[in-house]
XYZ file of C-alpha atoms in Angstrom:
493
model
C 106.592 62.226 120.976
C 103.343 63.928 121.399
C 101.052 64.072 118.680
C 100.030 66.911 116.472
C 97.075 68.784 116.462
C 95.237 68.122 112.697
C 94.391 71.331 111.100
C 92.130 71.723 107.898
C 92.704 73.478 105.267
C 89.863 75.843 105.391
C 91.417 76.517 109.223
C 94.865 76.826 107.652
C 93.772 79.481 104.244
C 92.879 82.134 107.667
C 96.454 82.780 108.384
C 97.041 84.102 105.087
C 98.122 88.017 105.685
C 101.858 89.553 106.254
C 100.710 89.618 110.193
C 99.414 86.379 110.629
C 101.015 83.885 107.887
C 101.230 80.298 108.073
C 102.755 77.903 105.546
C 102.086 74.072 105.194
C 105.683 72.204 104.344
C 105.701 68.507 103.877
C 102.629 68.199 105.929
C 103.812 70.632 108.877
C 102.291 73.849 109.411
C 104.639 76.675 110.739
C 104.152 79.623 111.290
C 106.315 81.958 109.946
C 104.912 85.719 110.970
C 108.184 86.461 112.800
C 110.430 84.704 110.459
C 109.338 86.143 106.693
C 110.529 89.634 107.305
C 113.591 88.104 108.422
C 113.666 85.694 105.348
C 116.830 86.109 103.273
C 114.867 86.044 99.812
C 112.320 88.650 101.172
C 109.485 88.418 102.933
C 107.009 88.577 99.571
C 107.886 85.096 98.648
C 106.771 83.927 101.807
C 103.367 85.941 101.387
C 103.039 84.739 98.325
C 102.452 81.122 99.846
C 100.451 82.423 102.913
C 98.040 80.336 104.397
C 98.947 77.454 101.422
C 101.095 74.288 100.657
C 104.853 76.011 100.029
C 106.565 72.532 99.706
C 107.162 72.596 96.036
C 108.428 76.026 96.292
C 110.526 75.107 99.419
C 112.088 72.022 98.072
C 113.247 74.327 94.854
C 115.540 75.722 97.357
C 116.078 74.435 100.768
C 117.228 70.893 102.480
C 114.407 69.029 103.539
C 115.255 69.466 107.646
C 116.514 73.274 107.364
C 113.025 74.800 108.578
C 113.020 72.531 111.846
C 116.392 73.704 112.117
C 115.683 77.719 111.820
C 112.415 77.890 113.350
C 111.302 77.190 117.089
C 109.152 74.084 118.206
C 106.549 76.529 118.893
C 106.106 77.766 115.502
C 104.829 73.887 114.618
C 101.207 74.556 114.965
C 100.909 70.961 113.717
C 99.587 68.797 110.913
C 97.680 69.333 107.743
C 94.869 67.275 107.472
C 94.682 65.599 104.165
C 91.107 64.379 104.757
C 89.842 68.080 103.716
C 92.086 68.704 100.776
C 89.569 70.321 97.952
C 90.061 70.761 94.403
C 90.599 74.698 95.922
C 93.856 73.907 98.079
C 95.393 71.581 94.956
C 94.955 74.743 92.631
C 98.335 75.769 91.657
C 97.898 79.755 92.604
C 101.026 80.068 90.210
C 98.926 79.557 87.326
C 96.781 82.528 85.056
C 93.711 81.409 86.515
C 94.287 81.557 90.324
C 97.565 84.054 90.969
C 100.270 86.295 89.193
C 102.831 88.455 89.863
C 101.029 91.579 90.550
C 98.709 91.970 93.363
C 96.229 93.630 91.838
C 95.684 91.201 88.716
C 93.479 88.760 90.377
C 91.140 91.528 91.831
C 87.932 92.684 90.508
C 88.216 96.233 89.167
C 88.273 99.300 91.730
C 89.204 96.757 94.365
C 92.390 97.538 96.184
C 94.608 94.698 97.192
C 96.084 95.103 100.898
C 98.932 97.677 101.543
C 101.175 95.700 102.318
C 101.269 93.540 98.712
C 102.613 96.586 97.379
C 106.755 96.540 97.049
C 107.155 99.163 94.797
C 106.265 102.518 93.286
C 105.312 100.972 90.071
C 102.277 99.129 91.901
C 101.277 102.127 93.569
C 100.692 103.559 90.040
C 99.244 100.570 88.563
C 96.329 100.253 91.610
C 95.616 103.750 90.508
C 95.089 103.355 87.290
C 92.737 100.457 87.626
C 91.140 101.920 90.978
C 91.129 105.722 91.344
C 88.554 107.730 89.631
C 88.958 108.044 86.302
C 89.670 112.144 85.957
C 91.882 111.671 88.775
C 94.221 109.558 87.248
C 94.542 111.180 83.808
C 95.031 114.429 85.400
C 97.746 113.229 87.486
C 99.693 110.720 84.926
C 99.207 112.778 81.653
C 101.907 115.135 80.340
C 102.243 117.592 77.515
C 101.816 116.896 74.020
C 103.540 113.343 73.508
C 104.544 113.003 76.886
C 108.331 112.506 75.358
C 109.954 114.646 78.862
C 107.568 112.779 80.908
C 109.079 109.283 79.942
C 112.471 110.488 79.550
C 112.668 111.615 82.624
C 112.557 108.069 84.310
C 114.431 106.190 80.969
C 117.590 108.529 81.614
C 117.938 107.190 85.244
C 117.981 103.828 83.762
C 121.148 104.922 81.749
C 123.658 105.789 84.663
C 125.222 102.694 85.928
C 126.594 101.818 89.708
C 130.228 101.790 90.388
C 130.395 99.179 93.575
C 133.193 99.559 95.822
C 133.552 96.364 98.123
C 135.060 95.699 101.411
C 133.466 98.094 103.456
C 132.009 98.466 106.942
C 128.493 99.222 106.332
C 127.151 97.535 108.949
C 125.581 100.815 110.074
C 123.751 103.506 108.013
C 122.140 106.647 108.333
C 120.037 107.841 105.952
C 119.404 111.620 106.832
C 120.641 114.644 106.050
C 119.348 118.013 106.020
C 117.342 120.539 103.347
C 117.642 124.114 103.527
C 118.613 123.953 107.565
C 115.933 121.486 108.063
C 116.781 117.685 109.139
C 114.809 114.933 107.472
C 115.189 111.049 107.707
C 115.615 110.664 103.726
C 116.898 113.457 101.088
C 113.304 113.082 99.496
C 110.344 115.777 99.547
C 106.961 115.579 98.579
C 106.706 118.011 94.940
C 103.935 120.551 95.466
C 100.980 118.874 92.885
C 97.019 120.177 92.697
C 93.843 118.726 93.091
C 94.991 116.257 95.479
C 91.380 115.464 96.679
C 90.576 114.022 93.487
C 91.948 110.797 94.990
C 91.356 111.255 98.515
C 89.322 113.816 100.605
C 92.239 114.338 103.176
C 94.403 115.008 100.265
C 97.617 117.307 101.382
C 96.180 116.519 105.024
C 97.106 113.074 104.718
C 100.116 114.004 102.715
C 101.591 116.136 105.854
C 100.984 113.417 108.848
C 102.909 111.493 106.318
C 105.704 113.954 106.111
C 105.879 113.780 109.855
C 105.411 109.883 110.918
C 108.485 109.691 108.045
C 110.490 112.522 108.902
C 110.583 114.172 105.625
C 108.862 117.749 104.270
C 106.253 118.085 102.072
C 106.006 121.136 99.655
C 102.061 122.631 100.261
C 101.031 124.045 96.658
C 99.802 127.231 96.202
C 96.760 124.801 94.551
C 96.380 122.542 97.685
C 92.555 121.465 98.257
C 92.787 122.528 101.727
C 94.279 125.598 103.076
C 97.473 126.086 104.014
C 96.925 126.604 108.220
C 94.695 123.377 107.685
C 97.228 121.240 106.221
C 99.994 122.410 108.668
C 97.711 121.445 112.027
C 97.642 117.805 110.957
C 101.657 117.837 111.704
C 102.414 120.622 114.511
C 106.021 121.024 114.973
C 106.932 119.900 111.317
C 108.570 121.678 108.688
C 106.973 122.869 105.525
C 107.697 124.705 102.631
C 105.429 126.383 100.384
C 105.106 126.589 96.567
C 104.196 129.861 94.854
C 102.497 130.383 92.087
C 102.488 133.921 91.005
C 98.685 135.422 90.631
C 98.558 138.090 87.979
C 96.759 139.869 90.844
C 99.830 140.349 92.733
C 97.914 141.596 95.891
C 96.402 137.899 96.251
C 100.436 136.865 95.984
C 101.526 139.198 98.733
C 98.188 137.855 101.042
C 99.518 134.318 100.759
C 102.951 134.955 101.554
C 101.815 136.594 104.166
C 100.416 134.114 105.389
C 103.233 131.755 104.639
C 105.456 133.603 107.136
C 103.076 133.458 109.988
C 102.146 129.850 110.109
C 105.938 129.656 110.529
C 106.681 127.121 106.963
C 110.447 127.723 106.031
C 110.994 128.164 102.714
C 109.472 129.754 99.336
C 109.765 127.903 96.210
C 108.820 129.889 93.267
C 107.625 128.343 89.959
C 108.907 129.330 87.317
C 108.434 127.084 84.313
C 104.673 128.204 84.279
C 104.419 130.968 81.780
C 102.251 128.953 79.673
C 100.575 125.147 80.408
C 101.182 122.723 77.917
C 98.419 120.590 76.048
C 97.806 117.533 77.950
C 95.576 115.617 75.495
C 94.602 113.038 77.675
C 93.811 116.073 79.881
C 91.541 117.637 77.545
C 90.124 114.319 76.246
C 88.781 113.483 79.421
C 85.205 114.768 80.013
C 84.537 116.113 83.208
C 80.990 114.599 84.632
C 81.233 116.928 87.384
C 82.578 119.958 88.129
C 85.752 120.850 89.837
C 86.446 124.024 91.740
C 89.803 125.704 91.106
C 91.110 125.862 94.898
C 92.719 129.165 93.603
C 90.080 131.381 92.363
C 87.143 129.478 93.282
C 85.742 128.876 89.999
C 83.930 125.674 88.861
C 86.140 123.758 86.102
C 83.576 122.923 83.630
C 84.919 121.842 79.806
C 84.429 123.748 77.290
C 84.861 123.872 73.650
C 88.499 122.721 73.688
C 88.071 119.743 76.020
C 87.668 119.079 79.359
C 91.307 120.313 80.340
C 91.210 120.608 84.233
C 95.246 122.057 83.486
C 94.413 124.590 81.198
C 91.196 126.037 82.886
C 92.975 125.520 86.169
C 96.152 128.210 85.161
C 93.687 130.877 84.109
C 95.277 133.209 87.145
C 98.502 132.455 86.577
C 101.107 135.745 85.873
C 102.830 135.462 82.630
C 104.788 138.832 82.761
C 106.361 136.793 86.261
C 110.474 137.855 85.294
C 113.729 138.334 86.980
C 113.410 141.389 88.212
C 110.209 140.431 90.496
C 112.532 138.425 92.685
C 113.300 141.790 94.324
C 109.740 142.103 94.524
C 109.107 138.840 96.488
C 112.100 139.210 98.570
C 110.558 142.141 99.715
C 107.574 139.915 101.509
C 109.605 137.681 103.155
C 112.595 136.593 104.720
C 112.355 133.059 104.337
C 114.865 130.940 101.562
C 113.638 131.508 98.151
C 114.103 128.465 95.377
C 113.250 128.900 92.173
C 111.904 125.625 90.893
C 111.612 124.716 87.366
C 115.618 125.498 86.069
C 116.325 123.486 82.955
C 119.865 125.302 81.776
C 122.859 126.323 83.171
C 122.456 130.008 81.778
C 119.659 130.154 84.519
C 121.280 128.327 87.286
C 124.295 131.029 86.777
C 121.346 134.347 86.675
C 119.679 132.210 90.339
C 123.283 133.007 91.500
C 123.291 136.578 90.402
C 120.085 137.037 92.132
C 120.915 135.666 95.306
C 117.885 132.739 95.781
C 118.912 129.916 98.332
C 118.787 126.951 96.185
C 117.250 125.878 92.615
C 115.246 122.671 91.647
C 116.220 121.695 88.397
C 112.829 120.432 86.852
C 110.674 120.451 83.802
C 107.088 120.147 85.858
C 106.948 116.463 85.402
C 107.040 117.179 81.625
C 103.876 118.272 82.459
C 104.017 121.802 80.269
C 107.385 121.596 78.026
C 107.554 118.537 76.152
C 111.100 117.861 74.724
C 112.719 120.436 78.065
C 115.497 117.977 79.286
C 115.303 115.599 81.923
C 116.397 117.103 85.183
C 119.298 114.485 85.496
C 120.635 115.379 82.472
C 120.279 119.057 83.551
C 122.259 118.292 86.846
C 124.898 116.845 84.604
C 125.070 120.529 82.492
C 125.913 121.893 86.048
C 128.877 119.717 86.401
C 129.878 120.660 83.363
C 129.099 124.311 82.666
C 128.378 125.977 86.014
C 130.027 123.720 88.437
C 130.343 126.848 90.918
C 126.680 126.567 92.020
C 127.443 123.439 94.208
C 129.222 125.446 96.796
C 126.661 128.648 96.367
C 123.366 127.038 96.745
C 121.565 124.309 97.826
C 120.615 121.945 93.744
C 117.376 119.274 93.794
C 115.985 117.392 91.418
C 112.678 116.113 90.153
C 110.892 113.948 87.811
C 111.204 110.108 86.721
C 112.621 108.844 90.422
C 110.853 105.767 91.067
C 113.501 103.976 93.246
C 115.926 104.132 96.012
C 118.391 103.672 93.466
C 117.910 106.966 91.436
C 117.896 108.737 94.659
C 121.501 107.719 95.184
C 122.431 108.374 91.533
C 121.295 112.108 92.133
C 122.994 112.413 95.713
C 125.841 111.256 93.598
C 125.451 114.138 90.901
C 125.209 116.228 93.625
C 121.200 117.126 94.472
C 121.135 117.968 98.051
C 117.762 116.062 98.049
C 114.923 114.879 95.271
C 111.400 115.256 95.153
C 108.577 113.097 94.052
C 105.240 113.990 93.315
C 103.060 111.542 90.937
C 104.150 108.565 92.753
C 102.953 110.248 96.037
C 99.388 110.804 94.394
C 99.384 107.520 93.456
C 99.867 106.495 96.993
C 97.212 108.495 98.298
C 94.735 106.035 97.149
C 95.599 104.537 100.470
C 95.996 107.756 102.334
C 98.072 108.682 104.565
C 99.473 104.805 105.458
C 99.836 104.557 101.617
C 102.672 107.319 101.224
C 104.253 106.407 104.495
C 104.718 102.984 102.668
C 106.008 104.642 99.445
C 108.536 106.350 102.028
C 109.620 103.537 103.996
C 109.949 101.025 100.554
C 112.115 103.913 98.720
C 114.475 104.293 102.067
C 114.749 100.396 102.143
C 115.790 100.675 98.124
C 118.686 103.371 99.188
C 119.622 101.429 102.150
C 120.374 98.014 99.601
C 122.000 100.400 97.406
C 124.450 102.220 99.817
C 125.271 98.732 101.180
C 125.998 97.368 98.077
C 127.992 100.428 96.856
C 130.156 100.723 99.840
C 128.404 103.949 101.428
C 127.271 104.567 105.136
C 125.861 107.464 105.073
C 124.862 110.382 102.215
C 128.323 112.287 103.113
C 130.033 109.670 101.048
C 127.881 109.957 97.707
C 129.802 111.150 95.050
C 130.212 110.817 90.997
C 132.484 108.141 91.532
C 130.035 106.062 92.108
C 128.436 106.590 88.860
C 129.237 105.946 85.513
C 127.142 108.266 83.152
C 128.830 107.742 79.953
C 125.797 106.252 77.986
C 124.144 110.047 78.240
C 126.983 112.185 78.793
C 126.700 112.786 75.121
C 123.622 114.533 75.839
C 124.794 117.266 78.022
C 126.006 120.157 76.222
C 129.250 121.154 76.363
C 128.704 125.143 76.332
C 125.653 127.734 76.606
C 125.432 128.188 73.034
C 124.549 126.393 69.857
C 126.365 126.300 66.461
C 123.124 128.164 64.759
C 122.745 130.455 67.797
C 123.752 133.443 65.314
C 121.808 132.296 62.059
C 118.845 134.780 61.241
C 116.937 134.195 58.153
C 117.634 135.827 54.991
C 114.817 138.522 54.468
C 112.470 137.946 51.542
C 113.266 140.190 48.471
């Protein structure tokens, strides 16, 4: 038998990244590039050994012959030479001192770890908070008052349980469906959000050739840090929609919109859980070492004698006499589908009907102005259950608190025609545009494990079957009204 080549350890520590990953197993070196995404137990405990001694960890697991028996002769790139073992190679990278869990623990502050370390949402978050500019951050992750919306938002997802079916071919699936006429790869779209260019210049720039390498639509805000007919050339050919704020100058309103229909986007979504803008206290602890411009009016956001609020100072324009009867008003401008984002009761989803929008997106602004406004999954829950008629009238999404593939499927299931997502995608944006096609591609592997495991091929088949929502059913209400909806108090004598 022809002898192996010798290979240091200093030689071996190169091959240490997702494309170029070597492991050292009772003295052989393999390597494993084309093998660890194939790897039944994921590819990240492969990486997690790259360019290192994996025998303990293999032996926990696996026969002694079984990687000469799954991998090629060719991937032997030969021996590790125990001559240049250091007191660095022995160090157990398991241990506080030399690894952990999280890729970004073992990093010096601001430093990012590589993309492809990241395997969830949560991580994307966590990088941000430790790397991202400080105002950035707390303007993006802070919510109103005690930020009791914001957290329920994600904790009620936790409380609706899988209902497996087994048995079934799902050998194939398909993941797409379509939003408002519009096909997309995945029933996700990026939420409208402002400032984006706090965390990267490109900001909604990156954002849309992210849309388009991924197949799904982002929603431009009427606050975007670029301009509308800028963000759109980055994807040509690719849907958008646009997100309108009402100005109280309603001539700037009808400009935009105007606008909006000739760069060709498809669809108007309408806020309208912005009459006032809740007290973000992190918000308006933060001081502001340099000054923002409002991308609406212009202005520099400086604090002032209530804080350093970049949400309060930024809604200054914002029209707070915006009712139902201006829908008439902005149907008038345009011909495009109208959804009225920010719907938190049925009593509103049955008046959207009345006025004839296209669709609704049940959502309390990321708990962002409301606190105590119910999460939006507990909101598409009230439909069910007290205006069950809308499912076959419009066109019902969801946001807020979706940080996996999972809660996608449990809202498909409740029936949302698609969800959005927008802190996670700021979060992402740390890495531009590759970082939110990654947050794309790890959510669509999440829903692929998901409809596998629940018996699904395609989003077709979702339905509340598949869900059991008992723990929070409780916490829909069962009519419109309350008990004390006719109590007055008595006048004083």
């Amino acid at each position: 038998m022809e002898s192996l080549t010798l290979l240091s350890t200093h030689d071996i520590a190169k091959h240490n990244s997702f494309g170029d990953c070597w492991l050292v197993v009772e003295g052989d070196v393999w390597d494993v590039t084309g093998f660890a995404p194939q790897h039944p137990g994921g590819a990240s405990l492969i990486l997690k050994h790259a360019g290192r001694d994996a025998t303990k960890a293999y032996a926990e697991y696996h026969a002694s012959g079984l990687i000469e028996d799954t991998l090629p002769s060719s991937c032997l790139k030969g021996k590790l030479d125990r001559s240049t073992i250091d007191e660095t190679w022995t160090r157990d990278r398991s241990s506080p001192t030399a690894s952990s869990s999280h890729p970004i623990q073992t990093l010096p502050d601001g430093l990012k770890p590589p993309l492809h370390s990241i395997i969830n949402s949560y991580d994307f978050e966590e990088i941000a908070a430790r790397t991202a500019p400080k105002k950035a951050y707390t303007f993006y992750s802070t919510a109103a008052t005690d930020c009791w919306t914001r957290d329920m938002n994600e904790s009620m997802y936790k409380r609706i349980w899988f209902r497996p079916r087994i048995l079934h071919d799902v050998s194939r699936l398909d993941t797409s469906t379509t939003i408002l006429g519009n096909k997309v790869k995945v029933p996700t779209f990026i939420c409208p959000t402002g400032l984006a260019k706090m965390i990267h210049p490109e900001a909604e720039k990156a954002l849309a050739r992210a849309a388009k390498a991924t197949g799904i639509i982002e929603i431009l805000s009427t606050s975007a840090s670029h301009p509308v007919e800028d963000i759109v050339a980055e994807a040509p050919d690719h849907p958008f929609f646009f997100q309108l704020y009402v100005n109280r100058d309603r001539k700037k309103s009808e400009e935009l919109l105007a606008k909006v229909n000739r760069l060709g986007l498809k669809a108007v979504f309408v806020t309208v859980d912005a009459a006032g803008r809740g007290k973000r206290e992190s918000d308006e602890r933060l001081v502001v070492d340099e000054p923002v411009i409002n991308p609406v009016t212009g202005e520099r956001i400086l604090p002032d004698k209530k804080g350093g609020g970049l949400t309060r100072m930024r809604g200054s324009y914002l029209d707070e006499s915006l009712s139902w009867k201006d829908l008439a008003w902005i149907r008038s401008l345009t011909t495009l589908p109208i959804v009225l984002k920010g719907i938190t009761t049925a009593a509103d989803a049955r008046l959207a009907m009345q006025y004839g929008v296209d669709g609704i997106l049940l959502s309390n602004h990321g708990g962002r102005n409301l606190d105590y406004s119910p999460p939006a999954i507990l909101v598409l829950l009230e439909m069910h259950k007290l205006c069950p008629e809308i499912f076959e009238r419009m066109e019902v999404y969801v946001d807020g608190g979706i940080r996996r593939g999972g809660d996608v499927i449990k809202a498909l299931c409740l029936g949302a025609t698609a969800v959005g997502i927008g802190r996670t995608f700021l979060y992402a944006l740390n890495y531009g545009s590759e970082g939110a096609e990654h947050l794309v591609e790890l959510l669509k592997d999440e829903m692929e494990s998901v409809m596998k495991l629940i018996g699904i091929t395609n989003l077709s088949e979702c339905h509340p079957g598949l869900v059991n929502t008992l723990d929070v059913d409780h916490l829909v209400p069962a009519t419109d009204w309350h008990p004390y909806a006719q109590w007055r108090p008595k006048p004083r004598l």
